[in-house]
């Protein structure tokens, strides 16, 4: 535990984000709590840019009424 963990039992502490990810450099002298907190949810990471762009192009093709163009690109529909 750290110095900041002293108030954990009273619910007055602030969790150390760096400790939760494994790289708090302050160690036992950290002013934030190193005790696990229930109910804390971490922000979901953003998908990589190439995936975001691929999803956007698919959505654009569907919105423009060209669903076959997208399926053809994926190799699921052959040209008639």
PDB file of N, CA, C and O in Angstrom:
ATOM      1  N   UNK A   1       0.817  -1.200   0.000  1.00  0.00           N
ATOM      2  CA  UNK A   1       0.000   0.000   0.000  1.00  0.00           C
ATOM      3  C   UNK A   1       0.858   1.260   0.000  1.00  0.00           C
ATOM      4  O   UNK A   1       2.028   1.219   0.317  1.00  0.00           O
ATOM      5  N   UNK A   2       0.220   2.347  -0.330  1.00  0.00           N
ATOM      6  CA  UNK A   2       0.923   3.617  -0.390  1.00  0.00           C
ATOM      7  C   UNK A   2       0.404   4.557   0.691  1.00  0.00           C
ATOM      8  O   UNK A   2      -0.560   4.249   1.399  1.00  0.00           O
ATOM      9  N   UNK A   3       1.034   5.717   0.808  1.00  0.00           N
ATOM     10  CA  UNK A   3       0.597   6.733   1.764  1.00  0.00           C
ATOM     11  C   UNK A   3      -0.853   7.125   1.476  1.00  0.00           C
ATOM     12  O   UNK A   3      -1.660   7.292   2.392  1.00  0.00           O
ATOM     13  N   UNK A   4      -1.195   7.231   0.219  1.00  0.00           N
ATOM     14  CA  UNK A   4      -2.547   7.610  -0.167  1.00  0.00           C
ATOM     15  C   UNK A   4      -3.593   6.549   0.116  1.00  0.00           C
ATOM     16  O   UNK A   4      -4.787   6.800   0.048  1.00  0.00           O
ATOM     17  N   UNK A   5      -3.151   5.319   0.446  1.00  0.00           N
ATOM     18  CA  UNK A   5      -4.083   4.231   0.734  1.00  0.00           C
ATOM     19  C   UNK A   5      -4.620   4.290   2.155  1.00  0.00           C
ATOM     20  O   UNK A   5      -5.534   3.538   2.502  1.00  0.00           O
ATOM     21  N   UNK A   6      -4.068   5.157   3.003  1.00  0.00           N
ATOM     22  CA  UNK A   6      -4.454   5.214   4.415  1.00  0.00           C
ATOM     23  C   UNK A   6      -5.939   5.505   4.593  1.00  0.00           C
ATOM     24  O   UNK A   6      -6.562   5.003   5.529  1.00  0.00           O
ATOM     25  N   UNK A   7      -6.537   6.275   3.706  1.00  0.00           N
ATOM     26  CA  UNK A   7      -7.942   6.647   3.837  1.00  0.00           C
ATOM     27  C   UNK A   7      -8.876   5.751   3.033  1.00  0.00           C
ATOM     28  O   UNK A   7     -10.056   6.051   2.880  1.00  0.00           O
ATOM     29  N   UNK A   8      -8.357   4.610   2.555  1.00  0.00           N
ATOM     30  CA  UNK A   8      -9.160   3.718   1.718  1.00  0.00           C
ATOM     31  C   UNK A   8     -10.377   3.181   2.479  1.00  0.00           C
ATOM     32  O   UNK A   8     -11.467   3.109   1.923  1.00  0.00           O
ATOM     33  N   UNK A   9     -10.198   2.813   3.736  1.00  0.00           N
ATOM     34  CA  UNK A   9     -11.291   2.253   4.531  1.00  0.00           C
ATOM     35  C   UNK A   9     -12.431   3.225   4.755  1.00  0.00           C
ATOM     36  O   UNK A   9     -13.568   2.822   4.999  1.00  0.00           O
ATOM     37  N   UNK A  10     -12.155   4.515   4.662  1.00  0.00           N
ATOM     38  CA  UNK A  10     -13.183   5.529   4.868  1.00  0.00           C
ATOM     39  C   UNK A  10     -13.810   6.006   3.561  1.00  0.00           C
ATOM     40  O   UNK A  10     -14.712   6.838   3.566  1.00  0.00           O
ATOM     41  N   UNK A  11     -13.300   5.516   2.447  1.00  0.00           N
ATOM     42  CA  UNK A  11     -13.810   5.934   1.142  1.00  0.00           C
ATOM     43  C   UNK A  11     -13.389   7.332   0.751  1.00  0.00           C
ATOM     44  O   UNK A  11     -14.022   7.964  -0.090  1.00  0.00           O
ATOM     45  N   UNK A  12     -12.318   7.816   1.337  1.00  0.00           N
ATOM     46  CA  UNK A  12     -11.859   9.182   1.084  1.00  0.00           C
ATOM     47  C   UNK A  12     -10.621   9.228   0.176  1.00  0.00           C
ATOM     48  O   UNK A  12     -10.032  10.273  -0.002  1.00  0.00           O
ATOM     49  N   UNK A  13     -10.216   8.098  -0.365  1.00  0.00           N
ATOM     50  CA  UNK A  13      -8.990   8.057  -1.166  1.00  0.00           C
ATOM     51  C   UNK A  13      -9.290   8.226  -2.648  1.00  0.00           C
ATOM     52  O   UNK A  13     -10.421   8.067  -3.103  1.00  0.00           O
ATOM     53  N   UNK A  14      -8.235   8.544  -3.396  1.00  0.00           N
ATOM     54  CA  UNK A  14      -8.320   8.625  -4.854  1.00  0.00           C
ATOM     55  C   UNK A  14      -7.430   7.532  -5.420  1.00  0.00           C
ATOM     56  O   UNK A  14      -6.265   7.421  -5.034  1.00  0.00           O
ATOM     57  N   UNK A  15      -7.940   6.695  -6.336  1.00  0.00           N
ATOM     58  CA  UNK A  15      -7.122   5.609  -6.874  1.00  0.00           C
ATOM     59  C   UNK A  15      -5.976   6.114  -7.750  1.00  0.00           C
ATOM     60  O   UNK A  15      -6.099   7.120  -8.428  1.00  0.00           O
ATOM     61  N   UNK A  16      -4.871   5.405  -7.683  1.00  0.00           N
ATOM     62  CA  UNK A  16      -3.699   5.727  -8.502  1.00  0.00           C
ATOM     63  C   UNK A  16      -3.848   5.037  -9.857  1.00  0.00           C
ATOM     64  O   UNK A  16      -3.818   3.814  -9.943  1.00  0.00           O
ATOM     65  N   UNK A  17      -4.010   5.809 -10.890  1.00  0.00           N
ATOM     66  CA  UNK A  17      -4.180   5.259 -12.230  1.00  0.00           C
ATOM     67  C   UNK A  17      -2.899   4.560 -12.689  1.00  0.00           C
ATOM     68  O   UNK A  17      -2.936   3.523 -13.332  1.00  0.00           O
ATOM     69  N   UNK A  18      -1.761   5.110 -12.316  1.00  0.00           N
ATOM     70  CA  UNK A  18      -0.491   4.538 -12.747  1.00  0.00           C
ATOM     71  C   UNK A  18      -0.245   3.183 -12.102  1.00  0.00           C
ATOM     72  O   UNK A  18       0.256   2.263 -12.729  1.00  0.00           O
ATOM     73  N   UNK A  19      -0.599   3.034 -10.834  1.00  0.00           N
ATOM     74  CA  UNK A  19      -0.423   1.754 -10.149  1.00  0.00           C
ATOM     75  C   UNK A  19      -1.303   0.687 -10.790  1.00  0.00           C
ATOM     76  O   UNK A  19      -0.882  -0.453 -10.963  1.00  0.00           O
ATOM     77  N   UNK A  20      -2.531   1.061 -11.140  1.00  0.00           N
ATOM     78  CA  UNK A  20      -3.456   0.108 -11.759  1.00  0.00           C
ATOM     79  C   UNK A  20      -2.903  -0.430 -13.073  1.00  0.00           C
ATOM     80  O   UNK A  20      -3.176  -1.558 -13.448  1.00  0.00           O
ATOM     81  N   UNK A  21      -2.110   0.382 -13.766  1.00  0.00           N
ATOM     82  CA  UNK A  21      -1.515  -0.051 -15.036  1.00  0.00           C
ATOM     83  C   UNK A  21      -0.109  -0.605 -14.850  1.00  0.00           C
ATOM     84  O   UNK A  21       0.542  -0.983 -15.819  1.00  0.00           O
ATOM     85  N   UNK A  22       0.369  -0.606 -13.611  1.00  0.00           N
ATOM     86  CA  UNK A  22       1.645  -1.246 -13.310  1.00  0.00           C
ATOM     87  C   UNK A  22       2.873  -0.374 -13.427  1.00  0.00           C
ATOM     88  O   UNK A  22       3.985  -0.900 -13.484  1.00  0.00           O
ATOM     89  N   UNK A  23       2.750   0.956 -13.449  1.00  0.00           N
ATOM     90  CA  UNK A  23       3.961   1.765 -13.562  1.00  0.00           C
ATOM     91  C   UNK A  23       3.926   3.038 -12.722  1.00  0.00           C
ATOM     92  O   UNK A  23       4.251   4.114 -13.166  1.00  0.00           O
ATOM     93  N   UNK A  24       3.564   2.904 -11.434  1.00  0.00           N
ATOM     94  CA  UNK A  24       3.618   4.050 -10.517  1.00  0.00           C
ATOM     95  C   UNK A  24       5.058   4.187 -10.027  1.00  0.00           C
ATOM     96  O   UNK A  24       5.600   3.276  -9.403  1.00  0.00           O
ATOM     97  N   UNK A  25       5.685   5.315 -10.324  1.00  0.00           N
ATOM     98  CA  UNK A  25       7.089   5.508  -9.955  1.00  0.00           C
ATOM     99  C   UNK A  25       7.260   5.975  -8.514  1.00  0.00           C
ATOM    100  O   UNK A  25       8.353   5.922  -7.970  1.00  0.00           O
ATOM    101  N   UNK A  26       6.167   6.425  -7.869  1.00  0.00           N
ATOM    102  CA  UNK A  26       6.265   6.928  -6.497  1.00  0.00           C
ATOM    103  C   UNK A  26       6.241   5.810  -5.460  1.00  0.00           C
ATOM    104  O   UNK A  26       6.627   6.020  -4.312  1.00  0.00           O
ATOM    105  N   UNK A  27       5.770   4.642  -5.829  1.00  0.00           N
ATOM    106  CA  UNK A  27       5.756   3.498  -4.931  1.00  0.00           C
ATOM    107  C   UNK A  27       4.982   3.765  -3.655  1.00  0.00           C
ATOM    108  O   UNK A  27       3.876   4.293  -3.670  1.00  0.00           O
ATOM    109  N   UNK A  28       5.583   3.430  -2.517  1.00  0.00           N
ATOM    110  CA  UNK A  28       4.924   3.574  -1.218  1.00  0.00           C
ATOM    111  C   UNK A  28       4.705   5.038  -0.841  1.00  0.00           C
ATOM    112  O   UNK A  28       3.883   5.340   0.019  1.00  0.00           O
ATOM    113  N   UNK A  29       5.409   5.959  -1.466  1.00  0.00           N
ATOM    114  CA  UNK A  29       5.259   7.386  -1.164  1.00  0.00           C
ATOM    115  C   UNK A  29       4.173   8.061  -2.008  1.00  0.00           C
ATOM    116  O   UNK A  29       3.953   9.261  -1.875  1.00  0.00           O
ATOM    117  N   UNK A  30       3.504   7.309  -2.840  1.00  0.00           N
ATOM    118  CA  UNK A  30       2.460   7.857  -3.711  1.00  0.00           C
ATOM    119  C   UNK A  30       1.305   8.388  -2.864  1.00  0.00           C
ATOM    120  O   UNK A  30       0.878   7.761  -1.895  1.00  0.00           O
ATOM    121  N   UNK A  31       0.783   9.538  -3.242  1.00  0.00           N
ATOM    122  CA  UNK A  31      -0.308  10.158  -2.500  1.00  0.00           C
ATOM    123  C   UNK A  31      -1.682   9.624  -2.912  1.00  0.00           C
ATOM    124  O   UNK A  31      -2.697  10.035  -2.364  1.00  0.00           O
ATOM    125  N   UNK A  32      -1.692   8.723  -3.874  1.00  0.00           N
ATOM    126  CA  UNK A  32      -2.946   8.108  -4.325  1.00  0.00           C
ATOM    127  C   UNK A  32      -3.000   6.665  -3.861  1.00  0.00           C
ATOM    128  O   UNK A  32      -1.984   6.042  -3.566  1.00  0.00           O
ATOM    129  N   UNK A  33      -4.200   6.106  -3.828  1.00  0.00           N
ATOM    130  CA  UNK A  33      -4.439   4.777  -3.276  1.00  0.00           C
ATOM    131  C   UNK A  33      -3.978   3.656  -4.208  1.00  0.00           C
ATOM    132  O   UNK A  33      -4.282   3.668  -5.400  1.00  0.00           O
ATOM    133  N   UNK A  34      -3.272   2.663  -3.630  1.00  0.00           N
ATOM    134  CA  UNK A  34      -2.814   1.496  -4.386  1.00  0.00           C
ATOM    135  C   UNK A  34      -3.645   0.262  -4.068  1.00  0.00           C
ATOM    136  O   UNK A  34      -3.278  -0.841  -4.455  1.00  0.00           O
ATOM    137  N   UNK A  35      -4.742   0.402  -3.356  1.00  0.00           N
ATOM    138  CA  UNK A  35      -5.624  -0.713  -3.034  1.00  0.00           C
ATOM    139  C   UNK A  35      -6.685  -0.797  -4.136  1.00  0.00           C
ATOM    140  O   UNK A  35      -7.225   0.235  -4.549  1.00  0.00           O
ATOM    141  N   UNK A  36      -6.987  -1.999  -4.620  1.00  0.00           N
ATOM    142  CA  UNK A  36      -7.989  -2.124  -5.692  1.00  0.00           C
ATOM    143  C   UNK A  36      -9.348  -1.552  -5.278  1.00  0.00           C
ATOM    144  O   UNK A  36      -9.794  -1.733  -4.150  1.00  0.00           O
ATOM    145  N   UNK A  37      -9.989  -0.856  -6.190  1.00  0.00           N
ATOM    146  CA  UNK A  37     -11.305  -0.271  -5.959  1.00  0.00           C
ATOM    147  C   UNK A  37     -12.343  -1.042  -6.761  1.00  0.00           C
ATOM    148  O   UNK A  37     -12.134  -1.314  -7.944  1.00  0.00           O
ATOM    149  N   UNK A  38     -13.449  -1.364  -6.114  1.00  0.00           N
ATOM    150  CA  UNK A  38     -14.533  -2.055  -6.823  1.00  0.00           C
ATOM    151  C   UNK A  38     -15.321  -1.060  -7.665  1.00  0.00           C
ATOM    152  O   UNK A  38     -15.472   0.101  -7.291  1.00  0.00           O
ATOM    153  N   UNK A  39     -15.806  -1.519  -8.782  1.00  0.00           N
ATOM    154  CA  UNK A  39     -16.661  -0.684  -9.610  1.00  0.00           C
ATOM    155  C   UNK A  39     -15.925   0.270 -10.532  1.00  0.00           C
ATOM    156  O   UNK A  39     -16.551   0.985 -11.288  1.00  0.00           O
ATOM    157  N   UNK A  40     -14.604   0.294 -10.476  1.00  0.00           N
ATOM    158  CA  UNK A  40     -13.853   1.174 -11.377  1.00  0.00           C
ATOM    159  C   UNK A  40     -13.797   0.533 -12.751  1.00  0.00           C
ATOM    160  O   UNK A  40     -13.441  -0.628 -12.888  1.00  0.00           O
ATOM    161  N   UNK A  41     -14.165   1.286 -13.756  1.00  0.00           N
ATOM    162  CA  UNK A  41     -14.097   0.782 -15.120  1.00  0.00           C
ATOM    163  C   UNK A  41     -13.155   1.678 -15.903  1.00  0.00           C
ATOM    164  O   UNK A  41     -13.240   2.900 -15.832  1.00  0.00           O
ATOM    165  N   UNK A  42     -12.275   1.066 -16.633  1.00  0.00           N
ATOM    166  CA  UNK A  42     -11.321   1.826 -17.439  1.00  0.00           C
ATOM    167  C   UNK A  42     -11.942   2.154 -18.778  1.00  0.00           C
ATOM    168  O   UNK A  42     -12.757   1.417 -19.326  1.00  0.00           O
ATOM    169  N   UNK A  43     -11.539   3.264 -19.328  1.00  0.00           N
ATOM    170  CA  UNK A  43     -12.028   3.704 -20.627  1.00  0.00           C
ATOM    171  C   UNK A  43     -11.612   2.689 -21.690  1.00  0.00           C
ATOM    172  O   UNK A  43     -10.479   2.236 -21.709  1.00  0.00           O
ATOM    173  N   UNK A  44     -12.547   2.360 -22.551  1.00  0.00           N
ATOM    174  CA  UNK A  44     -12.233   1.428 -23.624  1.00  0.00           C
ATOM    175  C   UNK A  44     -11.299   2.108 -24.614  1.00  0.00           C
ATOM    176  O   UNK A  44     -11.441   3.286 -24.920  1.00  0.00           O
ATOM    177  N   UNK A  45     -10.361   1.337 -25.113  1.00  0.00           N
ATOM    178  CA  UNK A  45      -9.420   1.915 -26.056  1.00  0.00           C
ATOM    179  C   UNK A  45     -10.079   2.084 -27.428  1.00  0.00           C
ATOM    180  O   UNK A  45     -10.997   1.356 -27.794  1.00  0.00           O
ATOM    181  N   UNK A  46      -9.612   3.042 -28.167  1.00  0.00           N
ATOM    182  CA  UNK A  46     -10.138   3.350 -29.486  1.00  0.00           C
ATOM    183  C   UNK A  46      -9.585   2.343 -30.493  1.00  0.00           C
ATOM    184  O   UNK A  46      -8.406   1.997 -30.439  1.00  0.00           O
ATOM    185  N   UNK A  47     -10.407   1.876 -31.436  1.00  0.00           N
ATOM    186  CA  UNK A  47      -9.895   0.955 -32.455  1.00  0.00           C
ATOM    187  C   UNK A  47      -8.823   1.634 -33.312  1.00  0.00           C
ATOM    188  O   UNK A  47      -8.835   2.860 -33.461  1.00  0.00           O
ATOM    189  N   UNK A  48      -7.920   0.854 -33.876  1.00  0.00           N
ATOM    190  CA  UNK A  48      -6.888   1.445 -34.739  1.00  0.00           C
ATOM    191  C   UNK A  48      -7.503   2.192 -35.921  1.00  0.00           C
ATOM    192  O   UNK A  48      -8.619   1.908 -36.348  1.00  0.00           O
ATOM    193  N   UNK A  49      -6.746   3.132 -36.449  1.00  0.00           N
ATOM    194  CA  UNK A  49      -7.255   3.994 -37.514  1.00  0.00           C
ATOM    195  C   UNK A  49      -7.660   3.205 -38.753  1.00  0.00           C
ATOM    196  O   UNK A  49      -8.670   3.517 -39.380  1.00  0.00           O
ATOM    197  N   UNK A  50      -6.902   2.182 -39.131  1.00  0.00           N
ATOM    198  CA  UNK A  50      -7.238   1.441 -40.348  1.00  0.00           C
ATOM    199  C   UNK A  50      -8.591   0.734 -40.204  1.00  0.00           C
ATOM    200  O   UNK A  50      -9.339   0.619 -41.168  1.00  0.00           O
ATOM    201  N   UNK A  51      -8.936   0.315 -38.998  1.00  0.00           N
ATOM    202  CA  UNK A  51     -10.236  -0.314 -38.781  1.00  0.00           C
ATOM    203  C   UNK A  51     -11.348   0.738 -38.839  1.00  0.00           C
ATOM    204  O   UNK A  51     -12.398   0.513 -39.435  1.00  0.00           O
ATOM    205  N   UNK A  52     -11.104   1.888 -38.233  1.00  0.00           N
ATOM    206  CA  UNK A  52     -12.099   2.959 -38.286  1.00  0.00           C
ATOM    207  C   UNK A  52     -12.360   3.383 -39.727  1.00  0.00           C
ATOM    208  O   UNK A  52     -13.504   3.612 -40.124  1.00  0.00           O
ATOM    209  N   UNK A  53     -11.305   3.492 -40.535  1.00  0.00           N
ATOM    210  CA  UNK A  53     -11.466   3.884 -41.939  1.00  0.00           C
ATOM    211  C   UNK A  53     -12.209   2.816 -42.743  1.00  0.00           C
ATOM    212  O   UNK A  53     -13.047   3.132 -43.589  1.00  0.00           O
ATOM    213  N   UNK A  54     -11.912   1.544 -42.470  1.00  0.00           N
ATOM    214  CA  UNK A  54     -12.597   0.463 -43.181  1.00  0.00           C
ATOM    215  C   UNK A  54     -14.082   0.461 -42.844  1.00  0.00           C
ATOM    216  O   UNK A  54     -14.929   0.307 -43.726  1.00  0.00           O
ATOM    217  N   UNK A  55     -14.404   0.640 -41.582  1.00  0.00           N
ATOM    218  CA  UNK A  55     -15.813   0.674 -41.190  1.00  0.00           C
ATOM    219  C   UNK A  55     -16.527   1.876 -41.785  1.00  0.00           C
ATOM    220  O   UNK A  55     -17.683   1.781 -42.204  1.00  0.00           O
ATOM    221  N   UNK A  56     -15.840   3.008 -41.847  1.00  0.00           N
ATOM    222  CA  UNK A  56     -16.432   4.206 -42.424  1.00  0.00           C
ATOM    223  C   UNK A  56     -16.704   4.008 -43.916  1.00  0.00           C
ATOM    224  O   UNK A  56     -17.749   4.401 -44.422  1.00  0.00           O
ATOM    225  N   UNK A  57     -15.770   3.387 -44.646  1.00  0.00           N
ATOM    226  CA  UNK A  57     -15.982   3.191 -46.082  1.00  0.00           C
ATOM    227  C   UNK A  57     -17.136   2.226 -46.331  1.00  0.00           C
ATOM    228  O   UNK A  57     -17.910   2.408 -47.269  1.00  0.00           O
ATOM    229  N   UNK A  58     -17.274   1.222 -45.482  1.00  0.00           N
ATOM    230  CA  UNK A  58     -18.403   0.294 -45.624  1.00  0.00           C
ATOM    231  C   UNK A  58     -19.720   1.017 -45.372  1.00  0.00           C
ATOM    232  O   UNK A  58     -20.688   0.815 -46.093  1.00  0.00           O
ATOM    233  N   UNK A  59     -19.750   1.833 -44.341  1.00  0.00           N
ATOM    234  CA  UNK A  59     -20.970   2.578 -44.024  1.00  0.00           C
ATOM    235  C   UNK A  59     -21.311   3.550 -45.148  1.00  0.00           C
ATOM    236  O   UNK A  59     -22.483   3.705 -45.506  1.00  0.00           O
ATOM    237  N   UNK A  60     -20.305   4.194 -45.731  1.00  0.00           N
ATOM    238  CA  UNK A  60     -20.538   5.115 -46.838  1.00  0.00           C
ATOM    239  C   UNK A  60     -21.099   4.387 -48.056  1.00  0.00           C
ATOM    240  O   UNK A  60     -22.005   4.883 -48.725  1.00  0.00           O
ATOM    241  N   UNK A  61     -20.576   3.201 -48.360  1.00  0.00           N
ATOM    242  CA  UNK A  61     -21.057   2.427 -49.499  1.00  0.00           C
ATOM    243  C   UNK A  61     -22.497   2.006 -49.294  1.00  0.00           C
ATOM    244  O   UNK A  61     -23.321   2.079 -50.213  1.00  0.00           O
ATOM    245  N   UNK A  62     -22.835   1.596 -48.093  1.00  0.00           N
ATOM    246  CA  UNK A  62     -24.214   1.194 -47.805  1.00  0.00           C
ATOM    247  C   UNK A  62     -25.156   2.393 -47.850  1.00  0.00           C
ATOM    248  O   UNK A  62     -26.269   2.292 -48.358  1.00  0.00           O
ATOM    249  N   UNK A  63     -24.710   3.526 -47.336  1.00  0.00           N
ATOM    250  CA  UNK A  63     -25.544   4.730 -47.333  1.00  0.00           C
ATOM    251  C   UNK A  63     -25.781   5.251 -48.747  1.00  0.00           C
ATOM    252  O   UNK A  63     -26.822   5.821 -49.040  1.00  0.00           O
ATOM    253  N   UNK A  64     -24.811   5.041 -49.637  1.00  0.00           N
ATOM    254  CA  UNK A  64     -24.935   5.518 -51.013  1.00  0.00           C
ATOM    255  C   UNK A  64     -25.715   4.532 -51.882  1.00  0.00           C
ATOM    256  O   UNK A  64     -25.879   4.745 -53.074  1.00  0.00           O
ATOM    257  N   UNK A  65     -26.182   3.452 -51.275  1.00  0.00           N
ATOM    258  CA  UNK A  65     -26.957   2.473 -52.036  1.00  0.00           C
ATOM    259  C   UNK A  65     -26.102   1.582 -52.900  1.00  0.00           C
ATOM    260  O   UNK A  65     -26.541   1.088 -53.922  1.00  0.00           O
ATOM    261  N   UNK A  66     -24.858   1.390 -52.519  1.00  0.00           N
ATOM    262  CA  UNK A  66     -23.945   0.540 -53.285  1.00  0.00           C
ATOM    263  C   UNK A  66     -23.464  -0.646 -52.438  1.00  0.00           C
ATOM    264  O   UNK A  66     -22.272  -0.862 -52.293  1.00  0.00           O
ATOM    265  N   UNK A  67     -24.368  -1.421 -51.867  1.00  0.00           N
ATOM    266  CA  UNK A  67     -23.912  -2.523 -51.018  1.00  0.00           C
ATOM    267  C   UNK A  67     -23.132  -3.574 -51.797  1.00  0.00           C
ATOM    268  O   UNK A  67     -22.227  -4.193 -51.263  1.00  0.00           O
ATOM    269  N   UNK A  68     -23.460  -3.731 -53.097  1.00  0.00           N
ATOM    270  CA  UNK A  68     -22.753  -4.737 -53.889  1.00  0.00           C
ATOM    271  C   UNK A  68     -21.302  -4.350 -54.115  1.00  0.00           C
ATOM    272  O   UNK A  68     -20.435  -5.209 -54.239  1.00  0.00           O
ATOM    273  N   UNK A  69     -21.035  -3.038 -54.202  1.00  0.00           N
ATOM    274  CA  UNK A  69     -19.649  -2.601 -54.403  1.00  0.00           C
ATOM    275  C   UNK A  69     -18.786  -3.040 -53.222  1.00  0.00           C
ATOM    276  O   UNK A  69     -17.660  -3.489 -53.396  1.00  0.00           O
ATOM    277  N   UNK A  70     -19.346  -2.939 -52.043  1.00  0.00           N
ATOM    278  CA  UNK A  70     -18.598  -3.353 -50.860  1.00  0.00           C
ATOM    279  C   UNK A  70     -18.434  -4.868 -50.826  1.00  0.00           C
ATOM    280  O   UNK A  70     -17.358  -5.380 -50.546  1.00  0.00           O
ATOM    281  N   UNK A  71     -19.490  -5.601 -51.163  1.00  0.00           N
ATOM    282  CA  UNK A  71     -19.392  -7.055 -51.172  1.00  0.00           C
ATOM    283  C   UNK A  71     -18.446  -7.534 -52.258  1.00  0.00           C
ATOM    284  O   UNK A  71     -17.709  -8.497 -52.075  1.00  0.00           O
ATOM    285  N   UNK A  72     -18.440  -6.848 -53.406  1.00  0.00           N
ATOM    286  CA  UNK A  72     -17.529  -7.215 -54.487  1.00  0.00           C
ATOM    287  C   UNK A  72     -16.091  -7.014 -54.056  1.00  0.00           C
ATOM    288  O   UNK A  72     -15.218  -7.820 -54.316  1.00  0.00           O
ATOM    289  N   UNK A  73     -15.862  -5.922 -53.321  1.00  0.00           N
ATOM    290  CA  UNK A  73     -14.510  -5.643 -52.841  1.00  0.00           C
ATOM    291  C   UNK A  73     -14.047  -6.736 -51.878  1.00  0.00           C
ATOM    292  O   UNK A  73     -12.891  -7.119 -51.856  1.00  0.00           O
ATOM    293  N   UNK A  74     -14.985  -7.282 -51.122  1.00  0.00           N
ATOM    294  CA  UNK A  74     -14.646  -8.338 -50.187  1.00  0.00           C
ATOM    295  C   UNK A  74     -14.556  -9.718 -50.854  1.00  0.00           C
ATOM    296  O   UNK A  74     -14.192 -10.697 -50.236  1.00  0.00           O
ATOM    297  N   UNK A  75     -14.921  -9.782 -52.140  1.00  0.00           N
ATOM    298  CA  UNK A  75     -14.827 -11.032 -52.877  1.00  0.00           C
ATOM    299  C   UNK A  75     -16.018 -11.951 -52.672  1.00  0.00           C
ATOM    300  O   UNK A  75     -15.938 -13.134 -52.934  1.00  0.00           O
ATOM    301  N   UNK A  76     -17.128 -11.408 -52.182  1.00  0.00           N
ATOM    302  CA  UNK A  76     -18.289 -12.241 -51.906  1.00  0.00           C
ATOM    303  C   UNK A  76     -19.313 -12.226 -53.037  1.00  0.00           C
ATOM    304  O   UNK A  76     -20.209 -13.050 -53.070  1.00  0.00           O
ATOM    305  N   UNK A  77     -19.188 -11.276 -53.958  1.00  0.00           N
ATOM    306  CA  UNK A  77     -20.099 -11.202 -55.103  1.00  0.00           C
ATOM    307  C   UNK A  77     -19.230 -11.040 -56.345  1.00  0.00           C
ATOM    308  O   UNK A  77     -18.315 -10.238 -56.369  1.00  0.00           O
ATOM    309  N   UNK A  78     -19.535 -11.829 -57.362  1.00  0.00           N
ATOM    310  CA  UNK A  78     -18.779 -11.706 -58.599  1.00  0.00           C
ATOM    311  C   UNK A  78     -19.547 -10.813 -59.560  1.00  0.00           C
ATOM    312  O   UNK A  78     -20.774 -10.677 -59.467  1.00  0.00           O
ATOM    313  N   UNK A  79     -18.820 -10.214 -60.473  1.00  0.00           N
ATOM    314  CA  UNK A  79     -19.459  -9.305 -61.445  1.00  0.00           C
ATOM    315  C   UNK A  79     -20.369 -10.126 -62.350  1.00  0.00           C
ATOM    316  O   UNK A  79     -20.034 -11.228 -62.791  1.00  0.00           O
ATOM    317  N   UNK A  80     -21.543  -9.617 -62.651  1.00  0.00           N
ATOM    318  CA  UNK A  80     -22.527 -10.337 -63.459  1.00  0.00           C
ATOM    319  C   UNK A  80     -22.248 -10.190 -64.933  1.00  0.00           C
ATOM    320  O   UNK A  80     -21.668  -9.320 -65.433  1.00  0.00           O
TER     321      UNK A  80
END
